[in-house]
Coordinates of C-alpha atoms in Angstrom, one line a residue:
M1 CA -6.8 -36.9 20.5
S2 CA -8.5 -39.1 18.6
S3 CA -7.3 -40.0 14.8
V4 CA -11.3 -39.6 13.5
M5 CA -11.3 -36.0 15.1
N6 CA -8.0 -34.9 13.4
N7 CA -8.7 -37.0 9.8
E8 CA -12.5 -35.2 10.4
T9 CA -10.3 -31.7 10.7
V10 CA -8.3 -32.1 8.0
V11 CA -11.2 -33.2 5.8
L12 CA -13.5 -29.2 6.8
L13 CA -10.6 -27.6 6.5
E14 CA -10.2 -28.6 2.9
K15 CA -13.6 -28.5 2.3
H16 CA -13.7 -24.8 3.1
F17 CA -10.6 -23.6 1.0
D18 CA -12.6 -22.0 -1.3
T19 CA -14.2 -20.1 0.9
A20 CA -10.1 -18.8 2.2
F21 CA -10.1 -18.2 -1.9
A22 CA -13.1 -16.1 -2.0
A23 CA -11.6 -13.9 1.5
P24 CA -9.0 -11.0 0.8
D25 CA -6.8 -12.2 3.2
G26 CA -8.2 -16.0 2.9
I27 CA -5.2 -18.0 2.2
K28 CA -3.2 -15.6 4.8
K29 CA -5.3 -16.8 7.5
L30 CA -5.3 -20.3 6.0
R31 CA -1.7 -21.1 6.5
E32 CA -2.0 -19.1 9.8
L33 CA -4.7 -22.0 10.8
I34 CA -2.9 -24.6 9.1
L35 CA -0.4 -23.6 11.8
T36 CA -1.9 -23.3 14.7
L37 CA -4.2 -26.7 14.1
A38 CA -0.3 -27.7 14.2
M39 CA 0.4 -26.7 17.2
Q40 CA -2.7 -27.6 19.1
G41 CA -1.8 -31.4 17.9
K42 CA -5.3 -31.5 15.8
L43 CA -3.7 -31.6 12.3
V44 CA -2.5 -35.2 11.8
P45 CA -3.7 -38.4 14.4
Q46 CA -1.8 -39.2 17.4
D47 CA -0.6 -43.0 16.9
P48 CA -0.3 -43.9 20.8
T49 CA 2.9 -46.5 19.5
D50 CA 5.3 -43.2 19.2
R51 CA 7.7 -43.2 21.8
P52 CA 6.3 -40.3 23.8
A53 CA 7.8 -36.4 23.7
S54 CA 9.1 -37.3 27.6
E55 CA 11.6 -40.0 26.4
L56 CA 13.0 -37.2 23.8
L57 CA 14.0 -35.3 26.9
K58 CA 15.2 -37.8 29.0
A59 CA 17.5 -38.7 25.9
I60 CA 18.4 -35.3 25.7
G61 CA 18.9 -34.3 29.0
I62 CA 21.1 -37.5 29.5
G63 CA 23.5 -36.5 26.7
K64 CA 23.8 -32.6 27.9
K65 CA 25.4 -34.6 31.1
E66 CA 27.5 -36.6 29.3
N67 CA 29.0 -33.6 27.3
K68 CA 29.0 -31.4 30.2
K69 CA 28.0 -28.5 28.2
T70 CA 24.5 -28.0 29.8
S71 CA 23.9 -24.2 31.0
K72 CA 21.4 -23.0 33.0
T73 CA 18.7 -24.1 33.8
S74 CA 15.4 -23.0 32.5
S75 CA 12.6 -22.0 34.6
K76 CA 9.6 -24.5 35.5
I77 CA 7.0 -24.3 33.0
N78 CA 3.6 -23.4 35.4
L79 CA 0.1 -24.3 34.4
D80 CA -0.3 -20.6 34.0
D81 CA 2.3 -20.9 31.6
M82 CA 0.9 -22.7 28.6
P83 CA -1.6 -21.5 26.7
Y84 CA -3.6 -24.4 26.3
G85 CA -3.7 -28.3 26.7
L86 CA -2.0 -30.8 24.5
P87 CA -2.4 -33.8 23.7
N88 CA -1.2 -37.1 25.4
G89 CA 2.4 -37.7 24.6
W90 CA 3.4 -34.2 24.1
E91 CA 5.2 -31.7 26.5
W92 CA 5.0 -28.1 26.6
V93 CA 9.6 -27.3 26.9
R94 CA 11.2 -24.4 26.7
L95 CA 13.2 -23.9 23.7
G96 CA 16.5 -23.6 25.6
E97 CA 15.7 -26.9 26.8
I98 CA 15.8 -28.3 23.3
G99 CA 18.1 -26.8 21.6
E100 CA 21.6 -23.9 21.5
T101 CA 21.0 -20.9 19.8
N102 CA 23.9 -18.0 19.2
I103 CA 24.2 -14.2 17.8
G104 CA 26.4 -13.3 14.9
L105 CA 29.6 -11.9 13.4
T106 CA 29.8 -8.4 13.6
Y107 CA 32.1 -6.6 11.3
A108 CA 32.8 -3.0 10.2
P109 CA 32.3 -1.6 6.4
S110 CA 35.9 -2.2 6.0
D111 CA 36.0 -5.9 6.9
I112 CA 33.7 -6.5 3.3
S113 CA 36.0 -8.0 0.7
D114 CA 36.0 -9.4 -2.5
I115 CA 36.9 -12.6 -0.9
G116 CA 36.7 -13.6 2.5
I117 CA 33.5 -15.7 4.0
P118 CA 29.9 -14.7 3.3
V119 CA 27.4 -13.6 6.0
L120 CA 24.2 -14.7 6.4
R121 CA 21.8 -11.4 6.6
S122 CA 18.3 -10.7 7.0
N123 CA 17.1 -10.8 3.2
S124 CA 19.1 -13.9 3.1
I125 CA 15.2 -15.2 4.3
Q126 CA 13.0 -14.5 0.9
N127 CA 9.8 -16.0 1.8
G128 CA 10.8 -19.0 4.6
K129 CA 13.3 -20.0 2.3
L130 CA 16.7 -19.6 2.3
D131 CA 19.0 -17.0 -0.6
L132 CA 22.0 -17.6 -1.1
T133 CA 22.1 -14.4 -3.8
G134 CA 24.4 -11.6 -2.9
L135 CA 25.9 -12.4 -0.4
K136 CA 28.6 -9.9 1.0
R137 CA 32.3 -11.2 2.0
V138 CA 34.2 -10.1 4.9
N139 CA 37.6 -11.0 5.3
K140 CA 38.2 -11.0 9.4
E141 CA 38.8 -13.8 11.3
V142 CA 36.0 -15.7 12.0
K143 CA 34.8 -18.2 15.2
A144 CA 32.8 -21.2 15.1
N145 CA 30.6 -19.7 17.3
V146 CA 29.4 -17.5 14.2
L147 CA 29.1 -20.3 11.3
V148 CA 26.7 -21.8 10.1
K149 CA 25.7 -25.6 9.8
E150 CA 23.3 -27.8 7.6
G151 CA 19.9 -28.2 9.3
D152 CA 20.3 -24.9 11.3
L153 CA 17.6 -22.1 11.7
L154 CA 18.8 -19.0 10.3
I155 CA 16.5 -15.9 12.7
C156 CA 16.4 -12.9 12.0
A157 CA 16.6 -11.5 15.5
R158 CA 16.8 -7.2 15.2
N159 CA 14.9 -5.4 12.0
G160 CA 14.1 -1.7 11.7
S161 CA 10.8 -3.1 11.2
K162 CA 9.0 -5.1 13.6
A163 CA 6.9 -7.8 10.9
L164 CA 10.3 -9.0 10.0
V165 CA 11.3 -9.7 13.5
G166 CA 11.6 -13.4 13.7
K167 CA 11.2 -14.5 10.2
T168 CA 13.3 -17.7 9.7
A169 CA 14.9 -20.2 7.0
L170 CA 16.4 -23.4 7.3
I171 CA 19.9 -23.6 6.3
T172 CA 20.6 -26.7 3.3
G173 CA 22.4 -26.3 0.5
L174 CA 25.8 -24.7 1.1
S175 CA 28.3 -24.8 -0.7
E176 CA 30.8 -23.3 1.3
E177 CA 31.5 -22.6 5.2
M178 CA 29.2 -19.1 6.3
A179 CA 28.9 -17.2 8.5
F180 CA 25.7 -15.1 9.4
G181 CA 25.6 -12.0 10.8
A182 CA 25.4 -10.1 14.0
F183 CA 21.3 -9.3 13.8
M184 CA 20.8 -12.8 13.1
A185 CA 20.7 -16.0 15.2
I186 CA 20.9 -19.8 14.3
F187 CA 19.5 -22.1 16.7
R188 CA 20.5 -25.6 16.4
S189 CA 18.0 -29.0 17.3
P190 CA 17.7 -32.3 16.2
F191 CA 13.9 -30.9 16.0
N192 CA 14.5 -28.3 13.7
N193 CA 12.5 -29.1 11.1
Y194 CA 9.0 -29.1 13.3
L195 CA 10.6 -25.8 15.4
L196 CA 10.8 -23.9 11.5
R197 CA 7.1 -24.6 11.0
F198 CA 7.1 -23.5 14.8
I199 CA 8.2 -20.3 14.8
N200 CA 6.4 -19.3 11.5
S201 CA 3.4 -20.1 13.7
P202 CA 0.8 -18.0 15.5
L203 CA 1.6 -18.6 18.3
F204 CA 5.3 -18.1 18.5
R205 CA 5.0 -14.7 17.3
K206 CA 1.9 -14.2 19.6
M207 CA 4.3 -15.5 22.7
I208 CA 7.5 -13.4 20.7
D209 CA 5.3 -9.8 20.4
E210 CA 4.0 -9.8 24.1
V211 CA 7.9 -10.0 24.9
N212 CA 9.1 -6.0 26.1
T213 CA 12.2 -6.0 23.8
M214 CA 10.2 -6.3 20.9
T215 CA 9.6 -2.7 21.9
I216 CA 13.0 -1.9 20.1
N217 CA 12.5 -4.7 17.2
Q218 CA 14.5 -7.5 18.5
I219 CA 14.6 -10.9 20.0
T220 CA 17.4 -11.3 22.9
Q221 CA 18.8 -14.2 23.1
N222 CA 17.4 -15.0 26.7
N223 CA 13.8 -14.4 24.7
L224 CA 14.4 -17.3 22.3
K225 CA 15.3 -19.7 24.9
S226 CA 12.5 -18.6 27.1
T227 CA 10.4 -19.2 24.9
I228 CA 8.0 -22.6 25.9
C229 CA 7.2 -24.6 22.4
P230 CA 4.4 -27.5 22.3
L231 CA 6.7 -30.6 21.4
P232 CA 4.9 -34.1 19.4
P233 CA 6.3 -37.0 19.7
L234 CA 9.5 -37.2 17.0
E235 CA 7.4 -39.7 14.6
E236 CA 4.7 -37.1 14.9
Q237 CA 7.1 -34.2 14.3
H238 CA 7.5 -36.2 10.8
R239 CA 3.7 -36.2 10.3
I240 CA 3.5 -32.9 11.5
V241 CA 5.5 -31.5 9.1
A242 CA 4.6 -33.7 5.7
E243 CA 1.2 -32.4 6.4
I244 CA 1.7 -28.9 7.0
D245 CA 3.8 -29.0 3.6
R246 CA 1.1 -30.9 1.5
L247 CA -1.6 -28.0 2.8
M248 CA 0.8 -25.2 1.9
A249 CA 2.0 -26.3 -1.4
R250 CA -2.2 -26.0 -1.9
C251 CA -2.2 -22.7 -0.6
D252 CA 0.4 -22.0 -3.0
E253 CA -1.5 -23.7 -5.3
L254 CA -4.4 -21.1 -4.6
E255 CA -2.2 -18.2 -4.6
K256 CA -1.0 -18.3 -7.6
L257 CA -4.7 -18.7 -9.0
R258 CA -5.7 -16.0 -7.4
T259 CA -2.6 -14.1 -8.6
D260 CA -2.9 -15.3 -12.0
R261 CA -6.6 -14.3 -12.5
N262 CA -5.5 -10.6 -11.1
Q263 CA -3.2 -10.1 -13.9
K264 CA -5.6 -11.3 -16.4
R265 CA -8.3 -9.2 -14.6
T266 CA -5.7 -6.7 -14.6
T267 CA -4.5 -6.9 -18.3
V268 CA -8.1 -7.5 -19.7
H269 CA -9.4 -4.0 -17.9
T270 CA -5.9 -2.1 -19.1
A271 CA -6.2 -3.2 -22.6
A272 CA -10.3 -2.2 -22.8
I273 CA -9.7 1.4 -21.3
D274 CA -6.9 1.9 -23.8
R275 CA -9.4 0.5 -26.7
L276 CA -12.0 3.3 -24.9
L277 CA -9.5 6.0 -25.1
K278 CA -7.4 5.3 -28.4
A279 CA -11.2 4.8 -30.6
Q280 CA -10.8 7.3 -33.7
N281 CA -14.3 7.3 -34.2
D282 CA -18.6 6.2 -32.5
R283 CA -18.4 3.2 -33.5
A284 CA -15.0 2.0 -32.2
F285 CA -15.9 3.8 -28.9
S286 CA -19.0 2.3 -29.3
T287 CA -17.7 -1.5 -29.8
A288 CA -15.1 -0.6 -26.6
W289 CA -17.4 0.3 -24.5
S290 CA -19.4 -2.6 -25.5
F291 CA -17.1 -4.9 -24.0
I292 CA -16.5 -3.0 -21.0
T293 CA -20.2 -3.4 -20.0
Q294 CA -20.5 -7.0 -20.7
H295 CA -17.9 -8.0 -18.6
F296 CA -18.7 -5.0 -15.7
S297 CA -19.0 -7.0 -13.0
E298 CA -15.7 -9.4 -13.3
L299 CA -13.4 -6.1 -14.1
Y300 CA -14.9 -4.4 -11.4
S301 CA -14.9 -7.1 -9.1
V302 CA -11.7 -5.0 -7.6
K303 CA -10.9 -1.8 -5.8
E304 CA -7.5 -1.0 -8.5
N305 CA -9.6 -1.2 -11.2
V306 CA -13.0 0.8 -9.9
T307 CA -9.6 3.7 -8.9
E308 CA -8.6 3.2 -12.6
L309 CA -12.2 3.6 -14.0
R310 CA -12.5 7.2 -11.9
K311 CA -9.4 8.2 -14.3
V312 CA -10.9 6.9 -17.2
I313 CA -14.2 8.6 -16.3
L314 CA -12.4 12.1 -16.1
Q315 CA -10.2 11.3 -18.9
L316 CA -13.4 10.6 -21.5
A317 CA -15.2 14.1 -20.3
V318 CA -12.4 16.3 -21.3
M319 CA -11.5 14.6 -24.1
G320 CA -15.2 15.5 -25.3
K321 CA -16.4 11.6 -25.1
L322 CA -18.4 11.3 -21.9
V323 CA -21.5 13.4 -23.0
P324 CA -22.8 14.3 -26.5
Q325 CA -22.3 17.5 -28.2
D326 CA -25.2 19.8 -28.7
P327 CA -25.0 21.9 -32.0
N328 CA -27.6 24.7 -30.1
D329 CA -24.6 25.3 -27.5
E330 CA -22.7 28.5 -28.6
P331 CA -19.0 27.4 -29.7
A332 CA -16.1 27.7 -27.3
S333 CA -15.0 30.4 -29.5
E334 CA -17.6 32.5 -28.0
L335 CA -16.3 31.7 -24.3
L336 CA -12.9 32.7 -25.4
K337 CA -14.1 36.5 -27.0
A338 CA -16.2 36.8 -23.0
I339 CA -12.5 36.2 -21.7
E340 CA -11.2 38.6 -23.0
L341 CA -14.0 41.1 -22.2
E342 CA -13.6 40.4 -18.6
K343 CA -10.2 40.5 -18.4
Q344 CA -10.0 43.8 -20.3
R345 CA -13.2 45.3 -17.4
L346 CA -10.7 43.8 -14.2
V347 CA -8.1 46.1 -16.2
K348 CA -10.0 49.5 -16.1
E349 CA -11.5 48.6 -12.9
K350 CA -7.7 48.7 -11.6
K351 CA -8.6 44.7 -9.9
I352 CA -5.8 43.2 -12.4
S353 CA -2.8 44.9 -14.4
K354 CA -2.6 45.2 -17.7
S355 CA 0.4 42.6 -17.7
D356 CA -2.3 40.1 -16.7
L357 CA -3.4 40.7 -20.0
S358 CA -3.3 37.5 -21.7
S359 CA -0.4 37.9 -25.0
D360 CA -0.5 36.3 -28.4
L361 CA -2.3 32.9 -28.0
N362 CA 0.5 30.5 -29.5
L363 CA -0.8 26.7 -28.6
G364 CA 2.0 24.9 -30.3
E365 CA 1.8 21.0 -30.8
V366 CA -1.4 20.0 -28.5
P367 CA -2.3 16.7 -27.1
Y368 CA -5.4 15.5 -28.9
E369 CA -8.1 16.5 -30.9
L370 CA -10.8 17.8 -29.4
P371 CA -14.3 18.5 -30.6
K372 CA -15.5 21.0 -33.3
T373 CA -17.5 23.3 -30.7
W374 CA -14.3 23.4 -28.5
E375 CA -11.4 25.0 -28.2
W376 CA -7.5 24.6 -26.9
I377 CA -6.7 27.3 -24.4
T378 CA -3.5 28.0 -22.2
L379 CA -4.1 28.5 -18.7
E380 CA -3.0 31.9 -19.0
H381 CA -5.3 33.0 -21.5
L382 CA -8.1 31.4 -18.8
A383 CA -7.0 32.8 -16.0
T384 CA -6.8 36.6 -14.2
K385 CA -4.4 35.0 -11.6
I386 CA -1.9 32.3 -11.5
G387 CA 0.0 32.9 -8.4
S388 CA 2.1 30.8 -5.9
G389 CA 1.7 31.6 -2.0
S390 CA 4.9 32.5 0.6
T391 CA 5.7 32.2 4.0
P392 CA 4.9 35.1 6.7
R393 CA 8.0 36.6 8.0
G394 CA 8.8 34.6 11.0
G395 CA 7.8 31.3 9.4
K396 CA 6.0 29.2 12.0
E397 CA 6.2 31.3 15.2
A398 CA 3.9 33.7 13.2
Y399 CA 1.2 31.6 13.5
E400 CA -1.6 32.3 15.7
I401 CA -4.3 29.7 17.4
E402 CA -7.1 32.1 15.5
G403 CA -7.1 34.3 13.0
I404 CA -7.2 34.1 9.4
P405 CA -6.7 30.6 8.2
F406 CA -3.7 29.9 6.3
L407 CA -3.7 27.3 3.6
R408 CA -0.7 24.7 3.0
S409 CA -0.2 21.8 0.9
Q410 CA -1.5 19.7 3.8
N411 CA -5.4 21.3 3.7
I412 CA -5.6 20.6 0.2
W413 CA -7.1 17.7 -1.5
N414 CA -8.8 16.3 -5.0
D415 CA -12.7 16.5 -3.2
G416 CA -12.1 20.1 -1.1
L417 CA -10.5 21.7 2.0
R418 CA -9.3 19.7 4.7
I419 CA -9.2 22.2 7.4
D420 CA -8.5 19.9 10.6
D421 CA -4.5 20.9 10.6
T422 CA -5.1 24.7 9.2
A423 CA -2.3 27.8 10.2
Y424 CA -4.0 30.8 11.3
I425 CA -2.2 33.9 10.9
S426 CA -3.0 37.9 12.0
R427 CA -5.3 39.9 10.6
E428 CA -2.1 42.2 10.4
I429 CA 0.2 39.7 8.9
H430 CA -2.8 38.9 5.9
K431 CA -2.6 42.5 5.1
K432 CA 0.7 42.3 4.4
M433 CA 0.2 39.4 2.4
A434 CA -2.7 40.5 -0.2
A435 CA -0.9 38.8 -2.7
T436 CA -1.7 35.3 -1.5
T437 CA -5.6 36.1 -0.7
V438 CA -7.5 33.3 -1.8
L439 CA -11.0 34.4 -2.7
P440 CA -14.2 32.5 -3.4
M441 CA -14.4 30.4 -6.5
D442 CA -10.5 29.8 -6.4
I443 CA -8.5 26.5 -7.9
L444 CA -5.7 26.0 -5.5
L445 CA -2.9 23.8 -7.0
N446 CA -0.1 21.8 -4.4
I447 CA 2.8 22.7 -6.8
T448 CA 5.8 21.0 -5.0
G449 CA 6.7 17.8 -2.9
A450 CA 5.1 14.5 -2.3
S451 CA 1.5 16.4 -2.8
L452 CA 2.1 17.8 -6.1
G453 CA -1.3 17.6 -8.4
R454 CA -3.4 17.9 -5.4
C455 CA -6.1 20.4 -6.4
S456 CA -8.9 21.8 -4.4
L457 CA -11.6 24.3 -5.4
I458 CA -12.9 27.2 -3.0
P459 CA -16.8 26.9 -2.0
D460 CA -18.6 29.7 -3.4
D461 CA -19.1 31.3 0.6
F462 CA -15.3 31.3 1.4
E463 CA -14.7 34.0 3.5
E464 CA -10.7 35.1 3.5
A465 CA -7.3 33.3 3.8
N466 CA -4.0 32.5 2.7
V467 CA -1.9 30.4 1.2
S468 CA 2.0 29.1 1.3
Q469 CA 4.4 29.0 -1.2
H470 CA 3.6 25.5 -2.0
V471 CA 0.3 26.0 -3.4
T472 CA -0.9 28.1 -6.3
I473 CA -3.9 30.0 -6.8
I474 CA -5.9 29.7 -10.1
R475 CA -8.2 32.2 -10.7
C476 CA -10.7 31.8 -13.5
A477 CA -11.7 34.9 -15.6
I478 CA -15.1 32.8 -16.1
A479 CA -16.1 31.9 -12.6
E480 CA -18.7 29.2 -14.1
A481 CA -15.7 27.3 -16.0
R482 CA -13.9 26.7 -12.6
K483 CA -15.5 23.2 -12.0
F484 CA -14.5 22.1 -15.5
I485 CA -10.8 23.2 -15.3
H486 CA -10.9 21.8 -11.9
C487 CA -11.3 18.4 -13.5
F488 CA -9.0 18.7 -16.4
L489 CA -6.6 19.5 -13.8
L490 CA -7.4 16.2 -11.9
S491 CA -7.7 13.9 -15.3
P492 CA -5.0 11.4 -16.6
C493 CA -4.0 14.6 -18.7
G494 CA -3.8 17.5 -16.4
Q495 CA -1.9 15.6 -14.2
S496 CA 0.5 14.4 -16.8
M497 CA 0.9 18.2 -17.6
I498 CA 1.5 19.1 -13.6
W499 CA 4.4 15.5 -13.3
T500 CA 6.1 16.2 -15.9
R501 CA 7.1 19.7 -15.9
Q502 CA 8.3 20.1 -13.1
V503 CA 11.2 22.4 -13.0
G504 CA 14.4 22.6 -11.2
M505 CA 17.6 21.1 -10.8
S506 CA 16.0 18.4 -8.3
R507 CA 12.3 19.0 -10.4
E508 CA 11.4 20.4 -6.9
G509 CA 8.2 22.0 -8.2
L510 CA 5.8 24.1 -11.2
S511 CA 6.8 27.9 -11.7
K512 CA 4.3 30.1 -12.7
K513 CA 5.4 30.4 -16.3
V514 CA 5.3 26.7 -16.6
L515 CA 1.5 26.5 -15.4
E516 CA 0.8 29.5 -17.9
Q517 CA 1.1 27.5 -20.5
F518 CA -0.7 24.6 -20.0
H519 CA -2.6 23.6 -22.0
I520 CA -6.5 23.5 -21.7
P521 CA -9.5 21.8 -23.8
L522 CA -12.6 24.6 -23.6
P523 CA -16.1 23.3 -24.1
P524 CA -18.8 25.3 -24.5
I525 CA -20.0 26.3 -20.7
A526 CA -23.5 24.5 -21.2
E527 CA -21.7 21.4 -22.0
Q528 CA -18.9 22.0 -18.7
H529 CA -21.9 22.0 -16.8
R530 CA -23.5 18.5 -17.9
I531 CA -19.9 17.1 -18.0
V532 CA -19.3 18.2 -14.3
A533 CA -22.9 16.7 -13.3
E534 CA -22.0 13.5 -15.1
I535 CA -18.7 13.2 -13.2
D536 CA -20.9 13.6 -10.4
R537 CA -23.3 11.6 -11.8
L538 CA -20.6 8.8 -12.2
M539 CA -18.1 9.5 -9.2
E540 CA -21.4 8.5 -6.8
F541 CA -21.8 5.6 -8.8
C542 CA -18.1 4.6 -8.2
D543 CA -18.6 5.3 -4.5
R544 CA -21.6 2.5 -4.4
L545 CA -19.3 0.0 -6.7
E546 CA -16.7 0.9 -3.9
A547 CA -18.8 0.6 -0.6
S548 CA -20.4 -2.9 -2.3
L549 CA -17.1 -4.3 -2.4
E550 CA -16.3 -3.3 0.6
A551 CA -19.3 -4.9 2.1
T552 CA -18.5 -8.0 0.4
K553 CA -15.4 -8.2 1.7
I554 CA -16.4 -8.0 5.0
K555 CA -19.1 -10.5 4.4
Q556 CA -16.1 -13.2 3.0
T557 CA -14.2 -12.4 6.0
D558 CA -16.9 -12.7 8.4
L559 CA -18.3 -16.4 6.6
L560 CA -14.0 -17.5 6.6
N561 CA -13.6 -16.6 10.0
A562 CA -17.3 -18.5 10.8
V563 CA -15.7 -21.5 9.0
M564 CA -12.4 -21.6 10.5
S565 CA -13.8 -21.4 13.9
R566 CA -15.2 -24.5 13.2
V567 CA -12.5 -26.1 12.4

């Protein structure tokens, strides 16, 4: 490999650092490319005066014979085993031929003590470097073969996460004698500076991933010893390590620059949104919104900020700041009267009981001030039904292949019902569970577990279903109000109520009594329609914005891949 070709490779590589910076995972891919080029002999120029790797191997072989510590000879490397051709002076070798390895110390919890020998474990490797903080100590006899030495490679040989198996650090800066744990391995070789970069390379990961034992997330001693490695002349190893370190430092700079930029963008966005939501008058609101619009393309160039924008849209909507008020609208106070009349009618028709009629409206402290035509109301006053479902007798054994849908928390999503994982119950059980029957235009709210707060609108043409005890039915007295109420429950204000008012020793969910006391902002019905329409329009805009960001991400990744394929 000529020095001219390698110099051109590095120039081309550095020329496209900006391309890597723009792509979402560009810096990660750039690091992988640097290591890949290094392992192919393309990162630094070869020097014909370097002593070839074959001479290094002869020297090691002689040393082994003299020390009489030679283990079983490693199997021969066939041409088919070699992933690619190497430059002159390089050799394919098995790690067992150029170093030795061992597994670590086994100890019981009772061996852990405030005194004794420190033990290096998986968490002693952080970001490719040795971390000597928080070490556990073991007070037991320790054999020499589980002690580490300066210059050893500490390798995570077993872990619950496959991605963490193989993470490696060079042992340096020991202030005292240390051992390494049973799930760790050490590799000891005169070439460890170079081998550290090899073990971190995509080539090593690919070869290890192909080993069967990786299905249980571990590297055995035999796997490690039999792994083949491209070995350059010793002088070139030094040049490779230095060049990798120089280029990785460039990557570190890019990563810090990106982190700082993203942090600044997040900070500015958070402050801008905070000013918008806390604006005390129209002028302050206009000023805050003007700042966002002027910097919109920069603020919303990341998906995370678009997610926050969705929340802001909902919050502005339920505060009466998303659409203008119309003095010609019939005020919400008239809607309250209509709600009470509707409840009285349902009592007369025996569709609800007198106990379902609203008690005196006692709001207490309200979350924020509303426009003049709006009213605060409790969920109890708004709804004709607030009630969770139940589990059919027999539990899962009562489920049928077909029948009446039995909706559970996994079926309830903010954008609607998902029925691909729906259980069914018989019509007989459905009748017995009549109190848990879902009707068209109901709102379903998850009231327990990790999906707490997810909320679905039931379509107008929905037929019939029942719900589990993890889901509550909210049935509005005035069905027209359901879409706005759904938006409120999904807003930051609504979600805050849901998550901060759980009950029980383990905060296991929302009770009917707690739900009844939820404060609900109620706009005039005409304004509700305008608000919901504007929310829908803006959410579609957010959808397009996210799609555009995803398209840009794909384009940047494709460009990066095209550039890297030329290196």
